[in-house]
Coordinates of C-alpha atoms and ligand atoms in Angstrom, one line a residue:
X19 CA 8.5 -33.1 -1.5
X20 CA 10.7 -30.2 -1.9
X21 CA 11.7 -29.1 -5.4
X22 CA 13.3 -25.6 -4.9
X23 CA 17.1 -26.2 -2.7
X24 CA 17.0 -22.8 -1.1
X25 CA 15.4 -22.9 2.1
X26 CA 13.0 -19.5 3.8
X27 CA 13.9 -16.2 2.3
X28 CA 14.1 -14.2 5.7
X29 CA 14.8 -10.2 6.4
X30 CA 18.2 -9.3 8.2
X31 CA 18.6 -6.3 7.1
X32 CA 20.4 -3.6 5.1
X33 CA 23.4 -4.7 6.2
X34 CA 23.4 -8.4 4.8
X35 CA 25.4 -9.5 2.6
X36 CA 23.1 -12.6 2.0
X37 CA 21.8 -12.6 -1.5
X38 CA 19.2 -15.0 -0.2
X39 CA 17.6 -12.5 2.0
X40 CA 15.6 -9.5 2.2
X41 CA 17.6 -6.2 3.0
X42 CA 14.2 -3.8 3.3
X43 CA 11.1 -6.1 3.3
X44 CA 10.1 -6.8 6.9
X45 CA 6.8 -7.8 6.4
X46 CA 5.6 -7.2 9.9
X47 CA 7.3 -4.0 10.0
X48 CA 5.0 -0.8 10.1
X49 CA 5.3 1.5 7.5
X50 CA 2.2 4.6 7.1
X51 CA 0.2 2.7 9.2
X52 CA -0.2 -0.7 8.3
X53 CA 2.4 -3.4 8.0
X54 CA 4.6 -3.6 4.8
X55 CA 2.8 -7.0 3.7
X56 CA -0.6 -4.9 3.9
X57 CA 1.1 -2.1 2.4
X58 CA 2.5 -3.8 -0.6
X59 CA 0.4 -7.5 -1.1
X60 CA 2.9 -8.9 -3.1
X61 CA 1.8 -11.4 -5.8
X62 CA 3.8 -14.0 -7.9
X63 CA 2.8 -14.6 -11.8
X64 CA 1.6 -17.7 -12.3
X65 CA 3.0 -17.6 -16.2
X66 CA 6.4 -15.9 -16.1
X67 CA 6.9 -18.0 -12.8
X68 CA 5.8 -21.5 -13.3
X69 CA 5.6 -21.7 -17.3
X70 CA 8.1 -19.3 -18.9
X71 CA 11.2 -20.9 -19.9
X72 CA 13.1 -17.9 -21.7
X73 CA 11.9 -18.9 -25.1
X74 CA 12.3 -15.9 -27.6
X75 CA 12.4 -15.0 -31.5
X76 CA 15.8 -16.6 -32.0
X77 CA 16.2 -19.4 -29.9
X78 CA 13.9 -22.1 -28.1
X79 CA 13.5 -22.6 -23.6
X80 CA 16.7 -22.4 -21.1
X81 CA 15.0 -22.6 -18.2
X82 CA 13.7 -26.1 -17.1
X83 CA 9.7 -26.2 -15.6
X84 CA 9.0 -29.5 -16.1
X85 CA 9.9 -30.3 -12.3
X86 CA 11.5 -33.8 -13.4
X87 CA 8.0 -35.2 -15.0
X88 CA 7.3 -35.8 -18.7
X89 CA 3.5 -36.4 -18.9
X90 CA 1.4 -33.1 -19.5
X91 CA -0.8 -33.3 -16.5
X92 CA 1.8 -34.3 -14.2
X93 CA 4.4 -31.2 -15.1
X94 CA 1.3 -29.0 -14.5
X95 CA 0.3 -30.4 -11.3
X96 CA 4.1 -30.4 -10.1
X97 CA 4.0 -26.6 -11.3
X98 CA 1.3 -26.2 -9.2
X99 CA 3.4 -27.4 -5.7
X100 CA 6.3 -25.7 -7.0
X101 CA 4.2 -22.4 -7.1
X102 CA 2.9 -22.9 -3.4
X103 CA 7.2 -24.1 -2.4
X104 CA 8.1 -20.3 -3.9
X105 CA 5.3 -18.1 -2.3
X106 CA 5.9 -19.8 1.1
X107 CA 9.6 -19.5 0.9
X108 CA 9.7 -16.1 -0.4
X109 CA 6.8 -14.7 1.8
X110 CA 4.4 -14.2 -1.3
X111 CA 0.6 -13.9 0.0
X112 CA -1.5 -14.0 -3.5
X113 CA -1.0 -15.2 -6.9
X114 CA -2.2 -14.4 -10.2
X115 CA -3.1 -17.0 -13.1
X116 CA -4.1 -17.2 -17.0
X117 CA -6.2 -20.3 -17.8
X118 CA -3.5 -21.9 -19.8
X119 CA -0.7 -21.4 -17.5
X120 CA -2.8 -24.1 -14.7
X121 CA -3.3 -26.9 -17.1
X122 CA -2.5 -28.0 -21.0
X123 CA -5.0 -27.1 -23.4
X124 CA -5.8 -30.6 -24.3
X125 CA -6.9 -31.1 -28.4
X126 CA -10.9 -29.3 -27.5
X127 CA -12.5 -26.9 -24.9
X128 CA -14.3 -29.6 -23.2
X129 CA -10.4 -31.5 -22.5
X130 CA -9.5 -28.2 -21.6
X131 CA -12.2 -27.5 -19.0
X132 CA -11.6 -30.8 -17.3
X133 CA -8.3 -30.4 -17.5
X134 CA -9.1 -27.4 -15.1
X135 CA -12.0 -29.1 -13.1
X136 CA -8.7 -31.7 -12.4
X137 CA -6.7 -29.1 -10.8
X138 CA -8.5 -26.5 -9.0
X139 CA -9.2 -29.0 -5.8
X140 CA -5.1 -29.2 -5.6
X141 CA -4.9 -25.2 -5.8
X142 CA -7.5 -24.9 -3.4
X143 CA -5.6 -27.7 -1.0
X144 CA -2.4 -25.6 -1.5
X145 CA -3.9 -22.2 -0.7
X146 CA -5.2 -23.6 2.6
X147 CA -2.0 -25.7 3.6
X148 CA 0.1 -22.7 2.6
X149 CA -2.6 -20.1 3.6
X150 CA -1.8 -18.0 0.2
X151 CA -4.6 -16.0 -1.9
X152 CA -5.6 -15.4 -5.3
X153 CA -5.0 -11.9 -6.5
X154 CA -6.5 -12.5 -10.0
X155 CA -7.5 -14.9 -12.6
X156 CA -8.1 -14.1 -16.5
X157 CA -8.3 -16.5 -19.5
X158 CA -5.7 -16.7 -21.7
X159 CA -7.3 -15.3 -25.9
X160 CA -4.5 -14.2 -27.3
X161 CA -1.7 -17.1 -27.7
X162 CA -3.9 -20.1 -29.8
X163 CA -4.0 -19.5 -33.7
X164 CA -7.3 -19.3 -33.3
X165 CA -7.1 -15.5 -31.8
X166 CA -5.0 -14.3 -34.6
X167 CA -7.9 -11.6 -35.2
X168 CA -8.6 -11.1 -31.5
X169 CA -11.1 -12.7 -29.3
X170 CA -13.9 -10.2 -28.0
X171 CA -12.6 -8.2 -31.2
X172 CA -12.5 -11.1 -33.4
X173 CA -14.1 -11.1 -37.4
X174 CA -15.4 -14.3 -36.6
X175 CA -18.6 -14.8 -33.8
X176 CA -17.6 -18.6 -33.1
X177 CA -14.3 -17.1 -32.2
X178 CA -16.3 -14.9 -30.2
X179 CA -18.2 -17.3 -28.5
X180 CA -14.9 -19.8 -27.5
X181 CA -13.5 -17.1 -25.9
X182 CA -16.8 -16.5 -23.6
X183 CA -16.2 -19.7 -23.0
X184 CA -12.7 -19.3 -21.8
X185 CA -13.9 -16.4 -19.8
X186 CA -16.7 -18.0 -18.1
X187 CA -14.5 -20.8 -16.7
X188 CA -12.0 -18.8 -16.2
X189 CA -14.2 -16.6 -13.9
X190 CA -15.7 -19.8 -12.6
X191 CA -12.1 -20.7 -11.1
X192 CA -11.2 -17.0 -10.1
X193 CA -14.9 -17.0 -8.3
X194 CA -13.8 -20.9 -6.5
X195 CA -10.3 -20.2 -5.3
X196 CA -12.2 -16.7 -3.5
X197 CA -10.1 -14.7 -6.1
X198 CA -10.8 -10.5 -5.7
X199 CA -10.1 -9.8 -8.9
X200 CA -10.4 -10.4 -12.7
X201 CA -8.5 -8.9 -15.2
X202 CA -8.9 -8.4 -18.9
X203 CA -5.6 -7.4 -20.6
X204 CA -6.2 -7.1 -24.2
X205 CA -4.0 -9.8 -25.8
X206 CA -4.9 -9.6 -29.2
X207 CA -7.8 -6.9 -29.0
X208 CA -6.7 -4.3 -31.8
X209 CA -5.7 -4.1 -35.1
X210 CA -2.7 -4.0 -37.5
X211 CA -4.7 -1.9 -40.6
X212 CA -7.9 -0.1 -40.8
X213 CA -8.1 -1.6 -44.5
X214 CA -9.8 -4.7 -43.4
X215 CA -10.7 -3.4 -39.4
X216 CA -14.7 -2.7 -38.5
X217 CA -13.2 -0.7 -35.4
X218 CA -16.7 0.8 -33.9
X219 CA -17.9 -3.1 -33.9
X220 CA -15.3 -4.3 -32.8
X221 CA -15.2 -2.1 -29.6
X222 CA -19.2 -2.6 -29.0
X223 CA -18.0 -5.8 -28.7
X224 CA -15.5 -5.5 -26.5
X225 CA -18.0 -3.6 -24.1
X226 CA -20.8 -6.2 -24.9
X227 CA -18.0 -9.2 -23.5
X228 CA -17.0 -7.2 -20.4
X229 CA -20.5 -6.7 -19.6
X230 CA -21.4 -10.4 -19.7
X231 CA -18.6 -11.3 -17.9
X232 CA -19.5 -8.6 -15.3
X233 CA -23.3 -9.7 -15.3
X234 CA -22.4 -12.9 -15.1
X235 CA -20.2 -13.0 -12.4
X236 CA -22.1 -10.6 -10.2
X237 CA -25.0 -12.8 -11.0
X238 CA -23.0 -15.5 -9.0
X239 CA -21.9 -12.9 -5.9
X240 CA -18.8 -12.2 -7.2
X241 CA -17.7 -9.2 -5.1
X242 CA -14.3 -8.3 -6.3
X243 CA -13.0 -6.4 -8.7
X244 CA -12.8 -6.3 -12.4
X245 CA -9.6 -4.8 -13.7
X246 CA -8.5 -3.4 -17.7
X247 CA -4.9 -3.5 -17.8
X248 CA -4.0 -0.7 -20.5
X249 CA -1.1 -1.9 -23.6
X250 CA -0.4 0.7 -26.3
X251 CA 1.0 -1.9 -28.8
X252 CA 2.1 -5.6 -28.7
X253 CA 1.1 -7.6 -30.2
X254 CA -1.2 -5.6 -32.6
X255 CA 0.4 -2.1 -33.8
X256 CA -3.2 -0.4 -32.2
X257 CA -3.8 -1.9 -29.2
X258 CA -7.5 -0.7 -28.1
X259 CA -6.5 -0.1 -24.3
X260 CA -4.0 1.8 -25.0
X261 CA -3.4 4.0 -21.7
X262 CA -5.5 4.5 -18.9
X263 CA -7.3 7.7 -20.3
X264 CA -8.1 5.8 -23.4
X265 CA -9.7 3.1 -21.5
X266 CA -11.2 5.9 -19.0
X267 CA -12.9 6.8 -22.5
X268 CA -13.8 3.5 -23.8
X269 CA -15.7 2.5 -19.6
X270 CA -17.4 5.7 -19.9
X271 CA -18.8 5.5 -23.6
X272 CA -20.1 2.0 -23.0
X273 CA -21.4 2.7 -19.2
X274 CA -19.1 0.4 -17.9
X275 CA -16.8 2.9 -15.8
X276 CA -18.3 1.6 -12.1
X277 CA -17.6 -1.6 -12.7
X278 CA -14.2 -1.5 -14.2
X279 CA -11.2 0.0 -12.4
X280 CA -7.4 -0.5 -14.1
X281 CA -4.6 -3.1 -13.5
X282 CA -1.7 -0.9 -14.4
X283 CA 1.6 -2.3 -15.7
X284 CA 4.9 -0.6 -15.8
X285 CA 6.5 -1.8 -18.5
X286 CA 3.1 -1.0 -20.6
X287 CA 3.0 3.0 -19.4
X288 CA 6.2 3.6 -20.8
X289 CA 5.0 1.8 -23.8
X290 CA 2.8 4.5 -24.3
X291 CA 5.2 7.2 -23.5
X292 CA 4.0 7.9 -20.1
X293 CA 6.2 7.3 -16.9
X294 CA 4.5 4.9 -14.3
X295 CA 3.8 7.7 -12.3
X296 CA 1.9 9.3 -15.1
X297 CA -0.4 6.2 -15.6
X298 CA -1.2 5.6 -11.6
X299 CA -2.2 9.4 -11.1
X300 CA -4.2 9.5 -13.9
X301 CA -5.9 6.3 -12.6
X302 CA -6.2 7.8 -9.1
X303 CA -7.8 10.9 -10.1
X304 CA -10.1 9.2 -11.8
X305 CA -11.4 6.6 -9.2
X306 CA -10.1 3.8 -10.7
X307 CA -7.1 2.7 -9.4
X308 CA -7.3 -0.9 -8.8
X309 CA -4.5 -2.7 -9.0
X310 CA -0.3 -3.3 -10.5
X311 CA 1.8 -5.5 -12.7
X312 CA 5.0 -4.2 -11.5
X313 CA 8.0 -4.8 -13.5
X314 CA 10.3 -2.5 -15.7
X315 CA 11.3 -2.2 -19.3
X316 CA 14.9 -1.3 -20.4
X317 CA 15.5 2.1 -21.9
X318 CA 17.2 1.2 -24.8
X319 CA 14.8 -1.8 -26.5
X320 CA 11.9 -0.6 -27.3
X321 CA 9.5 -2.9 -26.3
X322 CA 7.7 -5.3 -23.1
X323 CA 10.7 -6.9 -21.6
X324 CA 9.1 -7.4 -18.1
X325 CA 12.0 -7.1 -16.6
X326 CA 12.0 -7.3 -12.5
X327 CA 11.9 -4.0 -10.6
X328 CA 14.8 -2.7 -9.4
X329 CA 14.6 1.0 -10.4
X330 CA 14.3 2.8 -6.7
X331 CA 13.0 5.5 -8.0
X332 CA 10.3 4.4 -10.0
X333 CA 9.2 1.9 -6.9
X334 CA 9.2 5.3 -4.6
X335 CA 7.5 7.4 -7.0
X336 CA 4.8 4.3 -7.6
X337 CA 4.4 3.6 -4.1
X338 CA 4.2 7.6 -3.7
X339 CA 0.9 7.3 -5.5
X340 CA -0.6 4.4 -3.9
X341 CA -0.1 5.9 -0.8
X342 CA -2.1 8.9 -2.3
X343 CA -4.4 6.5 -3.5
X344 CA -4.6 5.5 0.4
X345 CA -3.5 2.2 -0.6
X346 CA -4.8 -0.8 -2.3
X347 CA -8.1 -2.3 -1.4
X348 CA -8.3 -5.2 -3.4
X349 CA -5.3 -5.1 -5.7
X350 CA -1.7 -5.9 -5.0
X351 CA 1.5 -5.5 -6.7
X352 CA 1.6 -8.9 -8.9
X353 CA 5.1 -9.5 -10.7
X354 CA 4.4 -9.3 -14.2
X355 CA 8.4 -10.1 -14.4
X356 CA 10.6 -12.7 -16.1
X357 CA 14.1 -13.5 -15.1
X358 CA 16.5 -12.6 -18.1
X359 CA 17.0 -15.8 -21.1
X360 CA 20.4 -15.9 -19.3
X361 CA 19.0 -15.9 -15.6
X362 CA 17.9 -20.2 -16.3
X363 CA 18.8 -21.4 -12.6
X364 CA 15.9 -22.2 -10.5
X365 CA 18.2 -20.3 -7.7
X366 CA 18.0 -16.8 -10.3
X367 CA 13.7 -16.8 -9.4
X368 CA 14.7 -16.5 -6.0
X369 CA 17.0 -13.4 -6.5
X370 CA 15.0 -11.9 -8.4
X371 CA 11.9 -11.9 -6.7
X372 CA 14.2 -10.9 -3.9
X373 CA 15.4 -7.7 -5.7
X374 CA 11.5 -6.8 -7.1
X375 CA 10.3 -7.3 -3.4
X376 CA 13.2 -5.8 -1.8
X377 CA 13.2 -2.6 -4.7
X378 CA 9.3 -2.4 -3.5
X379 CA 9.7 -2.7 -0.3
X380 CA 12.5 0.4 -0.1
X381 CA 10.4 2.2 -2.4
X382 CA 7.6 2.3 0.3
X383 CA 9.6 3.0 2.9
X384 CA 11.1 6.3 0.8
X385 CA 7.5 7.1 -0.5
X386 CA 6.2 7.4 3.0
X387 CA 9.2 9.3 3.8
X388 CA 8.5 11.8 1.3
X389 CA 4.9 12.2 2.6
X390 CA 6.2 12.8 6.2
X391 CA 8.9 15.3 4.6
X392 CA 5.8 17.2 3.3
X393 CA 8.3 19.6 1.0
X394 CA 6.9 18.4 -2.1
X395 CA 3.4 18.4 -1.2
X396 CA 3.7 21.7 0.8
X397 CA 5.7 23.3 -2.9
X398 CA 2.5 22.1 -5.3
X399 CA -0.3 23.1 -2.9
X400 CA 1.5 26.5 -2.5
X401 CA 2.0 27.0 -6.4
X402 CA -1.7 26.8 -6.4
X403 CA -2.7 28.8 -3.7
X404 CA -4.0 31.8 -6.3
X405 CA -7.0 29.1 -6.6
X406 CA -7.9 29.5 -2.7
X407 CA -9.3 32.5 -2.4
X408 CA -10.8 35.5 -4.0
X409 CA -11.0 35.3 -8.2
X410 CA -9.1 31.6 -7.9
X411 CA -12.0 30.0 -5.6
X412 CA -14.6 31.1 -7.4
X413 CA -13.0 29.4 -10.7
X414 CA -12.7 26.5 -8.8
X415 CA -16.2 26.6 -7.4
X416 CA -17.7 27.8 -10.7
X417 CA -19.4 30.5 -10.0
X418 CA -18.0 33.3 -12.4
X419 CA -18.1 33.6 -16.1
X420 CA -16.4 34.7 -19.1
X421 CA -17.4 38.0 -19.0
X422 CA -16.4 38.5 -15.5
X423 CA -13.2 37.1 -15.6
X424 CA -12.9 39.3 -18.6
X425 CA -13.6 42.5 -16.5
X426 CA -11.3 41.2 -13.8
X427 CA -8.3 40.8 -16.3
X428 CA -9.1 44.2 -17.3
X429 CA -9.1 45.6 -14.0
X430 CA -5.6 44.5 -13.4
X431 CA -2.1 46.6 -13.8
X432 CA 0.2 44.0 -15.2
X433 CA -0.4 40.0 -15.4
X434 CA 3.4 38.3 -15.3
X435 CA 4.5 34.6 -14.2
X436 CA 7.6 35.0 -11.6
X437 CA 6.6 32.1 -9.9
X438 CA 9.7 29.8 -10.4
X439 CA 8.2 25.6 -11.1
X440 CA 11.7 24.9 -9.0
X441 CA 11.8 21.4 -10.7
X442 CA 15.7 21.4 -10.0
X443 CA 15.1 22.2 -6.5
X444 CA 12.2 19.5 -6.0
X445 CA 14.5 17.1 -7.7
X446 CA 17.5 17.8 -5.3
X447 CA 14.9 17.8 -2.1
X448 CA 13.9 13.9 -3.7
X449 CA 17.7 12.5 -3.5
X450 CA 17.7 14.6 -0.1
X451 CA 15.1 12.6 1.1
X452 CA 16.3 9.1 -0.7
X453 CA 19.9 9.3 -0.3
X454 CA 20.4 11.4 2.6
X455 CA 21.4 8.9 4.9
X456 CA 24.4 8.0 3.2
Ligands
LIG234 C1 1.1 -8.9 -21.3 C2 0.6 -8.9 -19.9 C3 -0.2 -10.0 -19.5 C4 -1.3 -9.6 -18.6 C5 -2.3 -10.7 -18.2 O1 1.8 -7.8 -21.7 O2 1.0 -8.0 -19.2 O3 0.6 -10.9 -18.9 O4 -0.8 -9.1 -17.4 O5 -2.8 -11.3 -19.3
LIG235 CO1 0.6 -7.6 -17.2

């Protein structure tokens, strides 16, 4: 049973022409020292993928997903070979599921659950015919009515407690299909007004979910990882993980900060006013890099389009710091990305896969050219060499004081800043590097 027309998305090249083929990723090629699969461990979004059919504010679905069936269980299960037909044809090694996007909801939790029980032995068959992996699972709180206030920051504890529910089975799944990670965005976990918000119980509770989940699951032998992925707004106006120092503060408060590490989205960093690049740094700095939703927002609308990547320089700059990072362990770059309402063909998931993997793919092979440049990394280590020896190390080391520092300063003729920060030059030596060849 085929569903998708298109046959095997194969490399040929930069020079191709083909739009169903990939100019830069070569998955077998090396690139820093593994191949560019390792390197990158592409993952396809279950929801945008499979169950997204360009609904918005003004207007209803123009994308068809139902596969050619009418009955519930039998669009889901058709989803499910139409998934497995897309990551085999576009050489896509892990995917990444909500709850809801697997199965409908049925009217209770207990339809719902078997609902699931029905189709995890068909994703586990696929995953072995097809060889593919699960990068992450997570349960869905945030689209039922029921999560209007939240779900682990709910008013109400039964509220609460259906949504441990959702995230037991839901780590039950992740934990059967061998999944190495689990991810807690927080859907509706934040607030519109402090007028009726309880905000210090409503974090403890937070914390008091993530550590069941993460007691539970470890309880079981679950060995992967457990990701937050930061949101500054949408769909509350506070959302509580707002950026990954925020969240950095919230794991550390609540004692939670080995056991958690950050699934960071691009379209959420610039959200939040950071650039990707600001958001992976901070999260590599800080030991808890973990994992990516790459996509991209749009400049001029202000808010999560999840748009493909196809921003070269953002994909450079990201891969940049995962290469830093010294690449991902159990994480992977998962499109978090939705064709455009206009983009309804079956054919436009192809191409744009094609571009986010191809964008990537480039990105890597210009971030590791940067690192072998060594021009930029040579420039910052050098405007900090005042820290190497002499008064520098031993701030570093921190072994002087206030008051010797103070007699230091005093000691000196004249204290002025020549160094130049060259951004302009730095700037010119990155197109050198990108666009050099042409
Ligand atoms: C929402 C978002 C989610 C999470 C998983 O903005 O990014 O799809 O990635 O719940
Ligand atoms: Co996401």
């Amino acid at each position: 049973m085929e569903l998708f027309k298109i046959g095997k998305i194969k490399y040929e090249g930069p020079q191709s022409k083909n739009p169903y083929a990939f100019k830069h990723y070569d998955p077998a090629a090396m690139v820093g020292g593994k191949t560019m699969a390792e390197q990158l461990r592409f993952s396809l979004s279950y929801w945008h993928t499979l169950c997204g059919d360009g609904t918005d504010m003004f207007g209803i679905g123009t994308a068809d997903k139902n596969f050619g069936e009418t009955d519930p269980l039998a669009i889901y299960r058709k989803k499910a070979y139409a998934a497995f037909e897309l990551m085999d044809k576009l050489d896509i090694p892990y995917f990444c599921f909500h709850d809801k996007d697997l199965v409908p909801e049925g009217g209770s939790l207990q339809a719902f659950q078997a609902n699931l029980d029905a189709i995890v032995p068909l994703l586990k068959e696929l995953m072995q015919k097809y060889d593919k992996k699960l990068l992450w699972g997570t349960a869905n709180c945030f689209n039922h009515p029921r999560y209007v206030h939240g779900a682990a920051t709910s008013c109400s504890a039964d509220v609460f407690s259906y949504a441990a529910a959702q995230i037991k089975k839901a780590l039950d799944i992740t934990m059967e299909l061998g999944g190495q990670g689990y991810v807690f965005w927080g859907g509706r976990e934040g607030y519109d007004t402090l007028l009726n918000t309880d905000m210090e119980l409503e974090l403890d509770n937070m914390a008091q979910m993530m550590r069941m989940a993460v007691d539970y699951a470890r309880g079981r032998g679950y060995t992967g990882d457990f990701y937050i992925e930061p949101k500054p707004k949408e769909p509350t106006k506070h959302q509580y993980d707002f950026d990954v120092a925020t969240v950095l503060g919230f794991l550390r408060k609540y004692g939670l900060d080995k056991e958690f590490k950050v699934n960071i989205e691009a379209n959420h960093a610039t959200l939040a006013q950071h650039t990707f690049q600001h958001e992976l740094y901070t999260a590599r700095i800080n030991g808890v890099f973990g994992s990516i939703d790459a996509n991209q927002g749009d400049q001029l609308i202000g808010w999560d389009t999840d748009q493909f990547p196809t921003n070269v320089y953002d994909t450079t700059l990201c891969m940049l710091e995962v290469l830093r990072a010294g690449g991902f362990v159990n994480g992977g770059l998962n499109f978090d990305a939705k064709t455009r309402r206009g983009s309804m063909n079956h054919e436009d998931i192809f191409l744009a896969y094609i571009a986010g993997m191809d964008s990537f793919a480039l990105g890597l092979k210009l971030a590791q050219k940067i690192v072998e440049d060594g021009r930029i990394d040579a420039f910052v280590k050098e405007r900090y060499a005042s820290f190497q020896t002499g008064i520098g190390a031993e701030i570093r080391r921190g072994t002087t004081t206030l008051e010797k520092l103070s007699d230091y300063a005093l000691s000196l003729d004249v204290v002025e800043e020549k160094n130049s920060g060259r951004q302009e030059y730095l700037e010119n030596v990155m197109n050198e590097i990108m666009f050099g060849g042409c």
